[in-house]
PDB file of C-alpha atoms in Angstrom:
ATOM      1  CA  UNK A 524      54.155 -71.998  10.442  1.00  0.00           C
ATOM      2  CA  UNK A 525      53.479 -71.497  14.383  1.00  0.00           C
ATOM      3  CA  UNK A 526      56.111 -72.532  16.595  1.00  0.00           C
ATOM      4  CA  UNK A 527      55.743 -75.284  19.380  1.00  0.00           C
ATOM      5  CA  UNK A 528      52.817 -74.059  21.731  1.00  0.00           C
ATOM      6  CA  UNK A 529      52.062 -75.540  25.310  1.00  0.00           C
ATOM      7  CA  UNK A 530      48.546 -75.740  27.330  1.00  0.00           C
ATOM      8  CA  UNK A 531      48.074 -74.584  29.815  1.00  0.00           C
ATOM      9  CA  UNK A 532      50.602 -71.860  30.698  1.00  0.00           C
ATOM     10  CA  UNK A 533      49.831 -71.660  33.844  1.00  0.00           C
ATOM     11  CA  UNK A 534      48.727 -74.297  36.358  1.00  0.00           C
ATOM     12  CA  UNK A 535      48.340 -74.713  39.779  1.00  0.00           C
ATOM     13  CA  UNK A 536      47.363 -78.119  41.662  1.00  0.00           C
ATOM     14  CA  UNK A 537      46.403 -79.066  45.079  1.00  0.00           C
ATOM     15  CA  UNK A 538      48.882 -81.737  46.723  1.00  0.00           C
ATOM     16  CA  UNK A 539      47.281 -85.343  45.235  1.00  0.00           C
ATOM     17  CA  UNK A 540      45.711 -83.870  41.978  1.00  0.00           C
ATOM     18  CA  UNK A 541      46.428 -85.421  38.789  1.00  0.00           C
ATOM     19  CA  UNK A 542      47.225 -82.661  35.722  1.00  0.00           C
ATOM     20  CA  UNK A 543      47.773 -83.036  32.446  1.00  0.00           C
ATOM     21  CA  UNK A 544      49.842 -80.507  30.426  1.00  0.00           C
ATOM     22  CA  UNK A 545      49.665 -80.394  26.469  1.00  0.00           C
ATOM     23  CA  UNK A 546      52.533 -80.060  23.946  1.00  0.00           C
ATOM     24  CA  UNK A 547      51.563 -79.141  20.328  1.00  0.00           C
ATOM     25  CA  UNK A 548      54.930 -79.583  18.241  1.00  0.00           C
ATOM     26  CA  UNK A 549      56.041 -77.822  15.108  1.00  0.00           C
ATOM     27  CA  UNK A 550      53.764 -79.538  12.472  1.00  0.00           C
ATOM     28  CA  UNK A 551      55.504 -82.058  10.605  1.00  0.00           C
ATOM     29  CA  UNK A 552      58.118 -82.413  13.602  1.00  0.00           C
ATOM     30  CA  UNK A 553      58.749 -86.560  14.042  1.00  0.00           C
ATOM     31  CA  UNK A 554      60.720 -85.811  17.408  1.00  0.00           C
ATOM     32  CA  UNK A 555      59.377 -84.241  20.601  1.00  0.00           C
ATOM     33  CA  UNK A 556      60.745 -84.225  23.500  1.00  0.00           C
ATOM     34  CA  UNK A 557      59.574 -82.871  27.386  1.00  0.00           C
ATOM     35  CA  UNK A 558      62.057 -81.633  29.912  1.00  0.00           C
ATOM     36  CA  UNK A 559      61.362 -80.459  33.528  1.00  0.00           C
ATOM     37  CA  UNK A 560      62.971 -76.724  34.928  1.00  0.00           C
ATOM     38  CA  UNK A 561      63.438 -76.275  38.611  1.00  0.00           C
ATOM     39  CA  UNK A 562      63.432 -72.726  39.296  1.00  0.00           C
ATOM     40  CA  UNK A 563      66.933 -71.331  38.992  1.00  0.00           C
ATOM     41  CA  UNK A 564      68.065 -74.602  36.854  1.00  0.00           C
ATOM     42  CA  UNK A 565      68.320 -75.388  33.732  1.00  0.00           C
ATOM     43  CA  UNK A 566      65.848 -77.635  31.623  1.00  0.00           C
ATOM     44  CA  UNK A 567      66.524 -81.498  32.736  1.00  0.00           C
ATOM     45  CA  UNK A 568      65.566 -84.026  30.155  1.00  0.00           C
ATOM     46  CA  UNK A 569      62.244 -86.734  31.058  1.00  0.00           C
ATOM     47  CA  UNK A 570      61.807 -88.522  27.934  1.00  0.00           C
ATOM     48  CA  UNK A 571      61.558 -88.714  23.779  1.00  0.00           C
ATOM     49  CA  UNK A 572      58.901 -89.627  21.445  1.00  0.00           C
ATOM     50  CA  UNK A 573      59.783 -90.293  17.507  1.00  0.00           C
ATOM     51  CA  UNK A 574      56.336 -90.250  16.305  1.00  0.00           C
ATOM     52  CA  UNK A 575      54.153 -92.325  18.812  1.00  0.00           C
ATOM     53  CA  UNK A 576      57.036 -94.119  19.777  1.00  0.00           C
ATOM     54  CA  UNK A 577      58.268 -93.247  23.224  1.00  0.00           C
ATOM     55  CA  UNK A 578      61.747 -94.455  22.622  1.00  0.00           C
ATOM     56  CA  UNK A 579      63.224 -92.817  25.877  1.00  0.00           C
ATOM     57  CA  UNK A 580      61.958 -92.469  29.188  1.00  0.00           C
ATOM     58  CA  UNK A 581      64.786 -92.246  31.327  1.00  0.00           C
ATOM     59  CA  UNK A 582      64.510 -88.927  32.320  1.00  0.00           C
ATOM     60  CA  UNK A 583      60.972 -89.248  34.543  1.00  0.00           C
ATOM     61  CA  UNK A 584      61.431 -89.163  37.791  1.00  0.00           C
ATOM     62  CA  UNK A 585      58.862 -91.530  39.407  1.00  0.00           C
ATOM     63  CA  UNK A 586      55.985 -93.579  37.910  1.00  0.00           C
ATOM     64  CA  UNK A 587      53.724 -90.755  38.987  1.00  0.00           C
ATOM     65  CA  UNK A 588      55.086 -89.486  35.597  1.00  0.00           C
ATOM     66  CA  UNK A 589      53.443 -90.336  32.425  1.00  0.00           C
ATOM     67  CA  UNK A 590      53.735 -89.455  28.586  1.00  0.00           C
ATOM     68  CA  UNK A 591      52.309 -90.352  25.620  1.00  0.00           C
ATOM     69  CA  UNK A 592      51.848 -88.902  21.897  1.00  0.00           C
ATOM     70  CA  UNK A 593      49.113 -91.447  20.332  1.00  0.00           C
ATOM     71  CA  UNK A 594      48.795 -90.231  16.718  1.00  0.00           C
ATOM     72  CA  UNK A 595      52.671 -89.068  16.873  1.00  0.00           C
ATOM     73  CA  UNK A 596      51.568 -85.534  16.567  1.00  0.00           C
ATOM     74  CA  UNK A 597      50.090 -83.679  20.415  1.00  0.00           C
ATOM     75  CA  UNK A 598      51.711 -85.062  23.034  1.00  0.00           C
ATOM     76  CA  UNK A 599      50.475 -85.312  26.917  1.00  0.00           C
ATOM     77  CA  UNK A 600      52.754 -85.057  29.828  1.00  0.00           C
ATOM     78  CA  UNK A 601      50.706 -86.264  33.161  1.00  0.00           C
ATOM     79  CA  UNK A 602      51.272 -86.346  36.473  1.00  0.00           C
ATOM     80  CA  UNK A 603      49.629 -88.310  38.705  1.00  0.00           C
ATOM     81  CA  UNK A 604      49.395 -87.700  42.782  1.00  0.00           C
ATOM     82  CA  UNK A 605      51.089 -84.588  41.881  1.00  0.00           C
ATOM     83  CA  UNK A 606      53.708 -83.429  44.959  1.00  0.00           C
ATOM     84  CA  UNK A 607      55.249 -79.868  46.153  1.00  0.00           C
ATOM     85  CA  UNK A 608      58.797 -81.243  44.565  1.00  0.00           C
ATOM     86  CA  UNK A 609      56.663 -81.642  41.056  1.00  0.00           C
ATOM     87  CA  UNK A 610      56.594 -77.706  41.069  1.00  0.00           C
ATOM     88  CA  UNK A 611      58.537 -76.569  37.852  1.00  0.00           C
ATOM     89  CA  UNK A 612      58.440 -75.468  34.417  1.00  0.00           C
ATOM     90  CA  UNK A 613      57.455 -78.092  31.647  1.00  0.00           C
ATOM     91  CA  UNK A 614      59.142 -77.456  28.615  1.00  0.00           C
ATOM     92  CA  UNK A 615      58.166 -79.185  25.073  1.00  0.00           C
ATOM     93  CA  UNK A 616      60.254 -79.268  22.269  1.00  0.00           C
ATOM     94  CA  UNK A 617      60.137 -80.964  18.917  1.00  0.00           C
ATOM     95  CA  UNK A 618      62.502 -81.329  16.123  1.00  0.00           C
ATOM     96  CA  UNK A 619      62.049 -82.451  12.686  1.00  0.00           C
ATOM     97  CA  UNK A 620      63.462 -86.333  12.220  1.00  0.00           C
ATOM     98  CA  UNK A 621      65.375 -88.037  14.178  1.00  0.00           C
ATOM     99  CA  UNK A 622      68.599 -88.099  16.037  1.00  0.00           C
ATOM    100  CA  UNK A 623      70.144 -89.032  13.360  1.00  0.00           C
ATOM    101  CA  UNK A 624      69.573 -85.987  11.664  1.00  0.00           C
ATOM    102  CA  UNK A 625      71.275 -84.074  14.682  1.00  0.00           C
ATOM    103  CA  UNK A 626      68.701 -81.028  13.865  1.00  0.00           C
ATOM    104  CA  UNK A 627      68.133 -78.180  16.312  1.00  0.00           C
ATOM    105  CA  UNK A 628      65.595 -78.597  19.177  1.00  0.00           C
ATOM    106  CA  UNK A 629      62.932 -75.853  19.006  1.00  0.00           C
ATOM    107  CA  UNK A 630      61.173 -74.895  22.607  1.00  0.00           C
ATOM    108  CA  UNK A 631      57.835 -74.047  23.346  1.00  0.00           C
ATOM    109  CA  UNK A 632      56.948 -71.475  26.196  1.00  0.00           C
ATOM    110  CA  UNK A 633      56.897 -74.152  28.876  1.00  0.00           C
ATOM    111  CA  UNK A 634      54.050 -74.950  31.104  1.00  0.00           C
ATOM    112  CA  UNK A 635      54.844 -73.414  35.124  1.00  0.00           C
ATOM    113  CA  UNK A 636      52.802 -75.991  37.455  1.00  0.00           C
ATOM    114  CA  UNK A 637      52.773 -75.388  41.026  1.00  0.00           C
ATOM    115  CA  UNK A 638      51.703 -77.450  43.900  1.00  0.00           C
ATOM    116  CA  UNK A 639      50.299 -76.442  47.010  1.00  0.00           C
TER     117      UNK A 639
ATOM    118  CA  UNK B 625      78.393 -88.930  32.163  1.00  0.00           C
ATOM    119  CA  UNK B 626      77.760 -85.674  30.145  1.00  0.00           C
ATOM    120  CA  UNK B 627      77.920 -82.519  32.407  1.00  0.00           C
ATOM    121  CA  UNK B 628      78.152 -78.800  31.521  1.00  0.00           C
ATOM    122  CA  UNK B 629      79.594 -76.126  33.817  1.00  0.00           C
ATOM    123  CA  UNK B 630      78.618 -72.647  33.715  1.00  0.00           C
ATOM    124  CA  UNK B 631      80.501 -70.780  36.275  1.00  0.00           C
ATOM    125  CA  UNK B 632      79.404 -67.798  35.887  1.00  0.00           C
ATOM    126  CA  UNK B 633      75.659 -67.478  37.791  1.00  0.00           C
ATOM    127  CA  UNK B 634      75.529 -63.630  36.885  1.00  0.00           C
ATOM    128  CA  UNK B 635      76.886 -61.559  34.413  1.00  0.00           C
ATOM    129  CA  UNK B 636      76.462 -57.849  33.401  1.00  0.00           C
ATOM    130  CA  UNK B 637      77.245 -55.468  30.852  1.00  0.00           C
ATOM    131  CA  UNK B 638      77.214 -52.258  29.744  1.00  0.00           C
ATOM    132  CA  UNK B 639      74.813 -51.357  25.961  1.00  0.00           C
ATOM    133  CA  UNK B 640      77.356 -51.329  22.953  1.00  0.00           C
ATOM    134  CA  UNK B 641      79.992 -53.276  24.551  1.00  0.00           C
ATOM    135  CA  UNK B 642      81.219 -56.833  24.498  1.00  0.00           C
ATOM    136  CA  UNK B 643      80.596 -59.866  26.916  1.00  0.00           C
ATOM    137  CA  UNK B 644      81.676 -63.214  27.053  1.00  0.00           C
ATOM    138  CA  UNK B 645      79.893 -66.119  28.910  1.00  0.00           C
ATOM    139  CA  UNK B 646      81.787 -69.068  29.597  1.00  0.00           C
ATOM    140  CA  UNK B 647      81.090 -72.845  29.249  1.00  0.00           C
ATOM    141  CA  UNK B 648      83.103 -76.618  29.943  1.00  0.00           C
ATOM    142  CA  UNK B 649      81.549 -79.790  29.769  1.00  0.00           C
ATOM    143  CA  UNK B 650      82.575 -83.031  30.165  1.00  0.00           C
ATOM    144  CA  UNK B 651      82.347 -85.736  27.284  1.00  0.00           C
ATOM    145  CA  UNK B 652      84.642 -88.998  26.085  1.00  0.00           C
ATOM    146  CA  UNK B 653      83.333 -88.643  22.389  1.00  0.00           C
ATOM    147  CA  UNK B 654      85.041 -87.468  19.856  1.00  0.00           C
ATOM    148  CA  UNK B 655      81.856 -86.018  17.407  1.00  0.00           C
ATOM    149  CA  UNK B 656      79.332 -84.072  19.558  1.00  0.00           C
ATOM    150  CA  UNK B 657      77.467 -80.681  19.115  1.00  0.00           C
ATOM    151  CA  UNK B 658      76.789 -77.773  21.317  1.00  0.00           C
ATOM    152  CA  UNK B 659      74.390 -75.330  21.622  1.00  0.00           C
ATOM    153  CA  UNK B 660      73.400 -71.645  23.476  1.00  0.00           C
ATOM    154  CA  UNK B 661      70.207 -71.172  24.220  1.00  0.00           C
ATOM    155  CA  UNK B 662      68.596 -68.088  25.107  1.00  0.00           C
ATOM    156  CA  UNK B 663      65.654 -67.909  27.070  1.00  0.00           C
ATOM    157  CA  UNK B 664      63.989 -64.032  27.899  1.00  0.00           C
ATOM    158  CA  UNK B 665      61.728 -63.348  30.991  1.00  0.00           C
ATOM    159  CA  UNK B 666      58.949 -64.639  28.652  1.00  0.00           C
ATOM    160  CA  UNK B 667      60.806 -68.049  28.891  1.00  0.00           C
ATOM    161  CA  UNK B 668      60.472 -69.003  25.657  1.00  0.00           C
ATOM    162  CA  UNK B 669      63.865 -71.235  24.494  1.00  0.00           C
ATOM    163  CA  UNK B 670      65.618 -69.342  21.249  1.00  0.00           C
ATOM    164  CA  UNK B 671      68.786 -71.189  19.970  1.00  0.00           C
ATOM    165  CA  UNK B 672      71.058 -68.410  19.513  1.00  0.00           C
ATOM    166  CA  UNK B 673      74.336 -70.670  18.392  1.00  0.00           C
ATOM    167  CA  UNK B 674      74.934 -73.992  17.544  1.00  0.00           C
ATOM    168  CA  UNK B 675      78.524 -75.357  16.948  1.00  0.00           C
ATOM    169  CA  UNK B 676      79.566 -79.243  15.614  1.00  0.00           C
ATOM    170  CA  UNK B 677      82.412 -80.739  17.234  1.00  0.00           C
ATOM    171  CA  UNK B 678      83.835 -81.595  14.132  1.00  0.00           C
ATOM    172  CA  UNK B 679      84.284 -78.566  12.632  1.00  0.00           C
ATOM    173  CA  UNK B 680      87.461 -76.046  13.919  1.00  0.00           C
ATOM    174  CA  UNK B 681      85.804 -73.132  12.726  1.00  0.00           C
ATOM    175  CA  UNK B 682      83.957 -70.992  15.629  1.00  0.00           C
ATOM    176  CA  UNK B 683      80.412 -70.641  14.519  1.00  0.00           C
ATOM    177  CA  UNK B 684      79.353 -67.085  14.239  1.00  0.00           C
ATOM    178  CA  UNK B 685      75.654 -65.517  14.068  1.00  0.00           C
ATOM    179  CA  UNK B 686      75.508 -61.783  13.455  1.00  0.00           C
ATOM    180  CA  UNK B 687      76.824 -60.714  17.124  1.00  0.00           C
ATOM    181  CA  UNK B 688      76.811 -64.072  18.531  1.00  0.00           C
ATOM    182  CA  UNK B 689      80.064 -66.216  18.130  1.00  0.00           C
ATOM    183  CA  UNK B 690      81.601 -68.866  19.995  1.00  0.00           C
ATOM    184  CA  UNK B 691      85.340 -69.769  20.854  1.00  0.00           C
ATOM    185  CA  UNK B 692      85.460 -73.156  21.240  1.00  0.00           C
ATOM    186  CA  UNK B 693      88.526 -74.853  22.862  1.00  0.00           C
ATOM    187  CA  UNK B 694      87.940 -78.795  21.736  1.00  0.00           C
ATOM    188  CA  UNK B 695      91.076 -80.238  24.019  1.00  0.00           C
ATOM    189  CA  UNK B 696      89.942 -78.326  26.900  1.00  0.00           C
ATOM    190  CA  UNK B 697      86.370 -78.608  26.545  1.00  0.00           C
ATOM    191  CA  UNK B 698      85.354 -74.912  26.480  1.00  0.00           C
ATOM    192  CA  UNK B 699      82.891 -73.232  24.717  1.00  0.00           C
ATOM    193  CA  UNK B 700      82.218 -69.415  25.628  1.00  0.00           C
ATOM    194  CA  UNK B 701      80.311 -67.112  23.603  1.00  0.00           C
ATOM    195  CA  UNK B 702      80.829 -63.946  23.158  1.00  0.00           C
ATOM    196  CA  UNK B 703      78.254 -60.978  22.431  1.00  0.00           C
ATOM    197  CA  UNK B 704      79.347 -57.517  20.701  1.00  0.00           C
ATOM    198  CA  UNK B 705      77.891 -54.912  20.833  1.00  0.00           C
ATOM    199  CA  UNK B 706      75.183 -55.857  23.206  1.00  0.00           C
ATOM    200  CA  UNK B 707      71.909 -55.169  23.129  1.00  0.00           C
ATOM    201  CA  UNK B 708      69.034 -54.202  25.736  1.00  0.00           C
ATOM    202  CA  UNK B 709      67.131 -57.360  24.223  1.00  0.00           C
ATOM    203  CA  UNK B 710      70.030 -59.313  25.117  1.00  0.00           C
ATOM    204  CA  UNK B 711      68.998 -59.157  28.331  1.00  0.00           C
ATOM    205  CA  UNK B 712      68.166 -63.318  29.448  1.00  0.00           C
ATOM    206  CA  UNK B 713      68.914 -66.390  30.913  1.00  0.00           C
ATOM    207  CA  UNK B 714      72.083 -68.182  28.424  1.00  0.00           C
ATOM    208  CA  UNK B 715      72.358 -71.983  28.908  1.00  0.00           C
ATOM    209  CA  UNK B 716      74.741 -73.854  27.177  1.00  0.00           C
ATOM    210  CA  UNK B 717      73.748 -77.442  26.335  1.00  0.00           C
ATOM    211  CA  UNK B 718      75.595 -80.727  24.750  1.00  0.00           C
ATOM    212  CA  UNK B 719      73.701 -82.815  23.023  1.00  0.00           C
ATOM    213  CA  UNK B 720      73.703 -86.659  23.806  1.00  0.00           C
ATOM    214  CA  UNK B 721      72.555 -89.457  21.105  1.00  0.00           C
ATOM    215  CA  UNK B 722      72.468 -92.470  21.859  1.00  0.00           C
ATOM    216  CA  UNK B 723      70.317 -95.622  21.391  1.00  0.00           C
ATOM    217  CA  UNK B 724      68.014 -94.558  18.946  1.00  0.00           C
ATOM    218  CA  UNK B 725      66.965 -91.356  21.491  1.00  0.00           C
ATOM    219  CA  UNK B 726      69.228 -87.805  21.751  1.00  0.00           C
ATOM    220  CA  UNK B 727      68.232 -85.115  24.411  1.00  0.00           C
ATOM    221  CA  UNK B 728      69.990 -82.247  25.570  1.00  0.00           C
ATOM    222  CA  UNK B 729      72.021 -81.572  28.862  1.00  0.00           C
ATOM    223  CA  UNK B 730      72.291 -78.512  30.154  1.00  0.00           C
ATOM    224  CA  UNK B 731      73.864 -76.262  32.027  1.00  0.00           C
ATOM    225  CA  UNK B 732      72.722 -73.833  35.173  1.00  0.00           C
ATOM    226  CA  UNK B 733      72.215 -70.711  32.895  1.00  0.00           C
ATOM    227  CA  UNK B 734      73.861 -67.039  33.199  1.00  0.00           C
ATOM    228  CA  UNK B 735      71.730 -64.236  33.741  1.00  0.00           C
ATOM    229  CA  UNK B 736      72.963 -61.890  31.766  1.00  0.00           C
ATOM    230  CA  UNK B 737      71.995 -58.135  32.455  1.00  0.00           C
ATOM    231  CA  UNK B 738      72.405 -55.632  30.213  1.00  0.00           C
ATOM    232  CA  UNK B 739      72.348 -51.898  31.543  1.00  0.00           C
ATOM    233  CA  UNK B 740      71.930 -48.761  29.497  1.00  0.00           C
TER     234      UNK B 740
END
């Protein structure tokens, strides 16, 4: 089947703007997770969902940050009052149980948001 | 805390021959896994080698293979006979579970060059 895709791939957001950036996981996948790249970093971890259960959100940097995955499929990563530090990649990845399982974390092609 | 080192911000080699990209990290458990992650211009993520902390044998894929030092907390991997489509970003990542959540942590990355 398809692999993990992200919407949009591309976004760029005035200083204030609230965005929301999509993560479609592997189908079947009961763990997703988002992480945040600064350019010239690696991927930093902001939080886990197993199924609709956010079970980990110590990764978000401010409460400006928001996630949720309702029907424990799609998941939305938003951003409220977005700010020129928010500018990074958004990556999405999902997995197929739980950490438990210790399976292999499969990445979409990331979402590049930049403030102005 | 978790941490990985990558030392090496740059690396370059030569089509047909061998490179190795190094890796430490910094963990007080005993049963952990590791990972190398490649991740092309495109920036899509593509696991490339995964190795369990348990196990003394170096995990091998094709050209891919790792040498991992468990008492001094190393984990290089090494590519033969290196290919143009090598060419990427390499990040080597530990995996943390804990409290019903796991996420990766990585490292900075190598660019890794490959010339013809």
């Amino acid at each position: 089947g398809a692999g993990v895709s992200q919407s949009p791939r591309y976004k760029v957001a005035k200083r204030g703007q609230d965005v929301a950036l999509r993560c479609d996981p592997i189908s079947g996948h009961v763990s997703l997770f988002w992480y945040q790249q600064a350019l010239g970093q690696g991927p930093e971890f902001l939080t886990y969902f197993q199924n609709e259960a956010q079970l980990d959100k110590s990764g978000l940097p401010s409460d400006r940050f928001f996630a949720e995955r309702p029907e424990g499929s799609v998941s939305t990563l938003k951003i409220q009052r977005t700010q020129q530090e928010d500018s990074a990649v958004y990556l999405c990845a999902s997995s197929l149980r739980g950490p438990t399982w210790r399976e292999t974390q499969y990445f979409g092609p990331g979402t590049r948001l930049l403030v102005l | 805390a978790q941490t990985v080192t990558q030392s090496q911000p740059e690396m370059s080699v030569q089509e047909a021959e061998t490179v190795t990209l190094s890796c430490t990290y910094d963990t007080s458990e005993s049963d952990y896994y590791l990972f190398w992650y490649k991740q092309p211009p495109s920036r899509q993520m593509i696991l490339v080698i995964r190795q369990e902390a348990y196990k003394q044998q170096n995990a091998t894929e094709n050209r891919f293979s790792v040498n991992f030092q468990k008492a001094a907390k190393s984990f290089s991997l090494k590519i033969s006979d290196s290919q143009l489509g090598d060419a990427a970003m390499y990040f080597c990542a530990y995996r943390i579970t804990q409290g019903g959540s796991e996420k990766l942590v990585f490292g900075k990355g190598t660019k890794l060059t490959v010339n013809p």
